[in-house]
CSV table of C-alpha atoms in Angstrom, one decimal:
chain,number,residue,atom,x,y,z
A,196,UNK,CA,-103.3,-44.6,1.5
A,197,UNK,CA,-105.7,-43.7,3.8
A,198,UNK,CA,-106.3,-44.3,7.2
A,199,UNK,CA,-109.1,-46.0,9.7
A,200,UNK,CA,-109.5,-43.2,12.2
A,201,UNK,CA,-111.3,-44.6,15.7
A,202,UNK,CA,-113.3,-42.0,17.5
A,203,UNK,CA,-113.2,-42.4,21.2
A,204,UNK,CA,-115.7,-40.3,23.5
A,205,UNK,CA,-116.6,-39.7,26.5
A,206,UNK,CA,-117.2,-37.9,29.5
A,207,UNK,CA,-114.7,-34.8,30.5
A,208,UNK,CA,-114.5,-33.7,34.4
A,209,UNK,CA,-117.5,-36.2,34.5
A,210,UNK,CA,-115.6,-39.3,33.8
A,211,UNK,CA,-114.5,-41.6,36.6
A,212,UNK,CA,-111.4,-43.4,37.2
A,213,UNK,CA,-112.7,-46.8,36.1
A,214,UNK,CA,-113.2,-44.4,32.4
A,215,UNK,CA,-110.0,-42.8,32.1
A,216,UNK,CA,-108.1,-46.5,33.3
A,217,UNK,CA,-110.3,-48.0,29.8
A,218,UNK,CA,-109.9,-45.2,27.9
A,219,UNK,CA,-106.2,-45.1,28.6
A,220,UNK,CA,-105.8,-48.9,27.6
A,221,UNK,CA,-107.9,-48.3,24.6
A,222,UNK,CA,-106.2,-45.2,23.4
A,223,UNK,CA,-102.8,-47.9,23.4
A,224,UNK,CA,-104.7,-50.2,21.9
A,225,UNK,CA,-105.4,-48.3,19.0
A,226,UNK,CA,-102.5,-47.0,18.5
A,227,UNK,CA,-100.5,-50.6,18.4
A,228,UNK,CA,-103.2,-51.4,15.7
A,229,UNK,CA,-101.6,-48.2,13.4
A,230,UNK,CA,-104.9,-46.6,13.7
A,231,UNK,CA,-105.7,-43.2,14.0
A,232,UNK,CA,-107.5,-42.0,17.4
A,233,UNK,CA,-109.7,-39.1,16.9
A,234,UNK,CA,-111.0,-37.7,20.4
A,235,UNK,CA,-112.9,-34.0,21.5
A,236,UNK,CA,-108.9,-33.5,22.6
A,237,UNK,CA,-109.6,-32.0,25.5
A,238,UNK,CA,-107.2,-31.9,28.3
A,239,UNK,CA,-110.0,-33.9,30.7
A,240,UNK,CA,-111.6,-37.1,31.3
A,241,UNK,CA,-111.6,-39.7,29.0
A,242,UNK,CA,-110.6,-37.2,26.3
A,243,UNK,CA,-107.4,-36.9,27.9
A,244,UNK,CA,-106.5,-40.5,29.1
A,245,UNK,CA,-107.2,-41.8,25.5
A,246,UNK,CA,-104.9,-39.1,23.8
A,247,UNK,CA,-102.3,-40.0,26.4
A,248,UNK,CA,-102.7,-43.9,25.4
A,249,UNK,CA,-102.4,-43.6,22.3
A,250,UNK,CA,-99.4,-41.4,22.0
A,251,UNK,CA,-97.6,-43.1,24.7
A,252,UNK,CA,-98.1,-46.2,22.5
A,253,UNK,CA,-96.2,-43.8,19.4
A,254,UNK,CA,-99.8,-43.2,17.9
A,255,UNK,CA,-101.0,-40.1,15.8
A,256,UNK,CA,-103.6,-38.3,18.0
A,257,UNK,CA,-106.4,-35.6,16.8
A,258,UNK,CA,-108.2,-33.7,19.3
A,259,UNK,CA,-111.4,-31.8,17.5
A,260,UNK,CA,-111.5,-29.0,19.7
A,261,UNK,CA,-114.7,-27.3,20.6
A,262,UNK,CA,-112.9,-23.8,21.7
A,263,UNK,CA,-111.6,-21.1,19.0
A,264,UNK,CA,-108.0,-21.0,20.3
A,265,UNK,CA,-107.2,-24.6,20.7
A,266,UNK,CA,-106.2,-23.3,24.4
A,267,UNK,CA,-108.0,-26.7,26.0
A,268,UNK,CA,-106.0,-29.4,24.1
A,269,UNK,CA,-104.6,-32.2,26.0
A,270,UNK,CA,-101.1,-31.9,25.7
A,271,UNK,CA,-101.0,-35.6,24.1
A,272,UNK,CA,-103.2,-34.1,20.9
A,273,UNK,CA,-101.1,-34.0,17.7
A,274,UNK,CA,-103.1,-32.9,15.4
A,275,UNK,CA,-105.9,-30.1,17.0
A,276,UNK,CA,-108.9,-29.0,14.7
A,277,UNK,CA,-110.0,-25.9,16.7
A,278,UNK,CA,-113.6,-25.5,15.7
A,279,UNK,CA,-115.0,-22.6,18.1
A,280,UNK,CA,-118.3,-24.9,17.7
A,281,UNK,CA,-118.6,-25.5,21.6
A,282,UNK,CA,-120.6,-28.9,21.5
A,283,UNK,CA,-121.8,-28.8,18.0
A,284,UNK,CA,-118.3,-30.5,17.2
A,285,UNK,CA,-119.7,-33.7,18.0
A,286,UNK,CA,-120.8,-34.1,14.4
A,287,UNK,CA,-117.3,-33.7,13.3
A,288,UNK,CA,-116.6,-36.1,15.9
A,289,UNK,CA,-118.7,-39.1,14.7
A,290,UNK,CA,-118.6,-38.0,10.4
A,291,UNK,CA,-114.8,-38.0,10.9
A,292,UNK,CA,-114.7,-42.2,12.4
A,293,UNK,CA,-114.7,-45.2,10.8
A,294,UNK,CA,-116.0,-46.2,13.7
A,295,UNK,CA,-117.5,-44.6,17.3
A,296,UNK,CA,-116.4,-46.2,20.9
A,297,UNK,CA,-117.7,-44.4,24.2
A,298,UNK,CA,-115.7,-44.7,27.4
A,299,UNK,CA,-118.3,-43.8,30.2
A,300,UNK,CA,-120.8,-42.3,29.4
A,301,UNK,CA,-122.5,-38.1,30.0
A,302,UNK,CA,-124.5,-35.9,28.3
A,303,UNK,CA,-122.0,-34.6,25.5
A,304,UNK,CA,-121.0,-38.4,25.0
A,305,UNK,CA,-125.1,-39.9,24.8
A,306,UNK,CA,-125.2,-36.7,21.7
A,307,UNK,CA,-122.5,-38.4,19.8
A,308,UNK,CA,-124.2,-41.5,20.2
A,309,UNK,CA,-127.4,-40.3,19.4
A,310,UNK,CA,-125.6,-38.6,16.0
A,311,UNK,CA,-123.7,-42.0,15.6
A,312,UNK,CA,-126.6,-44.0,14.9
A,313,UNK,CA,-128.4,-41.3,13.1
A,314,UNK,CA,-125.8,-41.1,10.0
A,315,UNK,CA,-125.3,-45.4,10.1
A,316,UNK,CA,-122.3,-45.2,11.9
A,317,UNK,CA,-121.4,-48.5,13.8
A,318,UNK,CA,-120.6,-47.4,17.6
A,319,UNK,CA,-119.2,-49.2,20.5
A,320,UNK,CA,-120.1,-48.8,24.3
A,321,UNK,CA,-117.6,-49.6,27.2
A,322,UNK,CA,-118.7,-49.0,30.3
A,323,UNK,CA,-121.4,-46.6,29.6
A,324,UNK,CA,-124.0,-48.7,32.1
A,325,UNK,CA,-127.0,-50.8,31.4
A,326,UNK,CA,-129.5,-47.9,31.1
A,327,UNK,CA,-127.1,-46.6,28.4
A,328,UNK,CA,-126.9,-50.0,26.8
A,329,UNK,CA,-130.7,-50.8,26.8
A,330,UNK,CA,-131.9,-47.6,25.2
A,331,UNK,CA,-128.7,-47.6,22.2
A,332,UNK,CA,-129.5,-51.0,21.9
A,333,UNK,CA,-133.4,-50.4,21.4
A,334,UNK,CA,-133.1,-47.3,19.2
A,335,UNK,CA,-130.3,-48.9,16.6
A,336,UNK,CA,-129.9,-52.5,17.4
A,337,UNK,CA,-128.0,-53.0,13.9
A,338,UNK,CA,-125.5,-50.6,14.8
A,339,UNK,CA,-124.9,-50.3,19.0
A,340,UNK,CA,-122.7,-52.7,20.3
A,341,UNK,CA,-121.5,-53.4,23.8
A,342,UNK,CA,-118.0,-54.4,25.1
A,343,UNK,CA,-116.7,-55.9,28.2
A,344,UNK,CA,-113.4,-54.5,28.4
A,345,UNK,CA,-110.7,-53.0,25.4
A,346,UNK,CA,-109.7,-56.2,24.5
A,347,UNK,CA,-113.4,-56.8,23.3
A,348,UNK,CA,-113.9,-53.3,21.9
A,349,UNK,CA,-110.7,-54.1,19.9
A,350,UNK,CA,-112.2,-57.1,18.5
A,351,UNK,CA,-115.4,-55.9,18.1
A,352,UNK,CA,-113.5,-53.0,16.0
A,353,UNK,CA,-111.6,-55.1,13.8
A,354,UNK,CA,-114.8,-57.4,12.8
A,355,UNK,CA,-116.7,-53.6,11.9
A,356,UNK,CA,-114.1,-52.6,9.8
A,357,UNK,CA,-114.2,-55.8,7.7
C-alpha cells in the first residue's frame, strides 16, 4: 500500500530557533500520523530538527541529499537519496510529496515553493513571515496556505489529503 509522504523544508544554518522548535514538533507530528517525512536531510536547520521529530516519534525519515556522498545527512535520516544535484534537488523534493510545508523560510526554501506551486502541488507555510505569505498567497492562491502553529499545519494536511 502506498504511502502519503509530507515534504518539510526549510532553511539550513539560516533557520532560527523559533524554526527548528516548529519543525521539530512537526517532524513528531507526522510521524504519530504513520506518514512519511521527506526532508533535504541535511544535518542543519530545520532539515535536521524535523528528521529528529519524526524519528524520535518511531517515524520513517528520507533525507534527499544534495551532495554525491551522502556525507551531510542528519544522523536521524533513514532512508538518504544522495543526488550530487547541489540545489537542483529541490524538484525531487516537492515531485516526491503529497503535500509541501515550509518551516521558516530562505532562499533554497522560497525555490521549492516557487516549484510547489508550479507543478499544482498544495503547500503549507509556518512561520515563513508575512512578506512570504502575501507574495505565495498572490501568485497561487488555490494552492498556498498558511498555518498558525503544527497543530494547524496538521489539520490543514489532513483536509489536503482528502
Amino acid at each position: 500500500m502506498r504511502k502519503t509522504i509530507i515534504g518539510v523544508m526549510g532553511p539550513g544554518a539560516g533557520a532560527t530557533e523559533k524554526d527548528k522548535k516548529n519543525a521539530y514538533e512537526l517532524g513528531k507530528a507526522i510521524a504519530q500520523k504513520g506518514w512519511v517525512l521527506l526532508s533535504g536531510g541535511r544535518y542543519q536547520g530545520v532539515m535536521d530538527a524535523v528528521s529528529h521529530g519524526a524519528q524520535d516519534a518511531g517515524g520513517l525519515v528520507v533525507g534527499i541529499l544534495p551532495s554525491k556522498d551522502g556525507s551531510d545527512a542528519s544522523k536521524a535520516v533513514d532512508i538518504r537519496i544522495v543526488t550530487a544535484m547541489g540545489g537542483a534537488r529541490n524538484v525531487i523534493n516537492v515531485l516526491s510529496s503529497d503535500v509541501v510545508v515550509t518551516c521558516g523560510m530562505g532562499a533554497g526554501t522560497s525555490s521549492e515553493v516557487g516549484h510547489s506551486v508550479k507543478v499544482g502541488k498544495p503547500t503549507i507555510l509556518l512561520g515563513t513571515g508575512k512578506k512570504a505569505e502575501a507574495f505565495f498567497k498572490e501568485i497561487a492562491p488555490e494552492l498556498v496556505y498558511t498555518a498558525k502553529n503544527v497543530n494547524e499545519t496538521i489539520d490543514l494536511i489532513k483536509k489536503l489529503l482528502k
